Amino acid sequence: MAATHHQSSAALAARQRLADRLRELRLDAGLSGRDMAARTGWQPSKVSRLETGKTPPADSDIRAWCAACEMDELAPDLIAASRAAASMYMEWRRLQRAGLKNLQNSYVPAYARTKEFRVYSSTVVPGMLQTPDYALAMLRSVAAFHGGVDDVEAAVQARMERSEMVRNSGSRLVVVLEESVLRHVLGGAEIMAAQLGALLSAMSAPAVSLGIIPAGALRQELWTLETFTLLDAERVSVELLTAAVTVTAPSEIAQYRRAFAVMAEHAVYGAPARELVAGAIQSLSQLP
């Protein structure tokens, strides 16, 4: 359900906006659907599919549509919007076939120009705060589930290098975690204890703000969400099981900014947050 919901809210929403724009052009030109079909030489059903968003337009379709409306000058912008919508939904499997290292490196350009990262995670410790052993355990799990090239160790190295790049850039990192992240043991008790210890150390860094939402916290609005990262005010990266969705529409970015602010209000910081981490470390001693 999550993957379907976010494909609709991001990639498919962008495609629908393009379809709506095509329909507006036809109406502004005073053309009926049958008129458009006659001018382009298409079946009326194709006109309907394009302007309802059921079928994504090819570049040639957009050019033909604009020509039929006598608005050829709009074609380049609409083609750019179409390509952006198509690239917004990125299949994990396609990238993973080329290796997890390439997947890690694909984030580097956007991360390099970001001044503030705001990360909400309900699943795992965010990559920029992961220890090498924790990252290795997590990426091994990902590789085993999805298959593809076995380059986990190289992917871990790429992730560590990316994290170091972010730390050295002077960027600010604001993180909100669900307490369940602390309790989900990856790689065994020893690896998890080291990772939790690293979180305690990160809390002391001037450029890091780390809040934790206690389990059972009363929520006035919103619920546990999927993991997402706000990169300044330019984009949002949403990680799903089957895909990485990049959100760039200002209205949708605003919604994620609001969601992050709401989650941040539910979180505790400083000593109370340290107590939650310490409690999670203590619980590891009770594992079989």
XYZ file of C-alpha atoms in Angstrom, residues 6 118-121 176 178 213 219 221-230 236 238 251-267 269:
39
model
C 3.473 7.496 -2.699
C 15.975 16.898 7.924
C 15.446 13.164 8.308
C 12.477 11.330 9.762
C 12.906 7.576 10.148
C 13.740 12.554 14.277
C 10.717 6.628 16.198
C 9.514 9.967 19.519
C -0.214 12.074 18.583
C -2.119 14.592 14.127
C -0.315 12.309 11.691
C 0.757 8.751 12.324
C 3.956 6.778 11.871
C 5.152 7.648 8.363
C 7.608 6.179 5.896
C 11.232 7.300 6.128
C 11.966 10.528 4.259
C 14.743 13.084 3.927
C 14.270 16.787 3.265
C 12.373 15.224 -0.632
C 11.195 9.033 0.159
C 3.301 22.106 -2.682
C 4.330 18.531 -1.835
C 7.640 19.621 -0.311
C 5.621 21.964 1.907
C 3.550 19.021 3.112
C 6.661 17.047 4.037
C 8.103 20.090 5.823
C 4.900 20.348 7.832
C 4.951 16.613 8.554
C 8.536 16.841 9.785
C 7.647 19.780 12.035
C 4.757 17.796 13.521
C 6.959 14.769 14.154
C 9.656 16.969 15.686
C 7.106 18.313 18.164
C 6.322 14.754 19.322
C 10.025 13.991 19.897
C 15.620 15.761 23.034
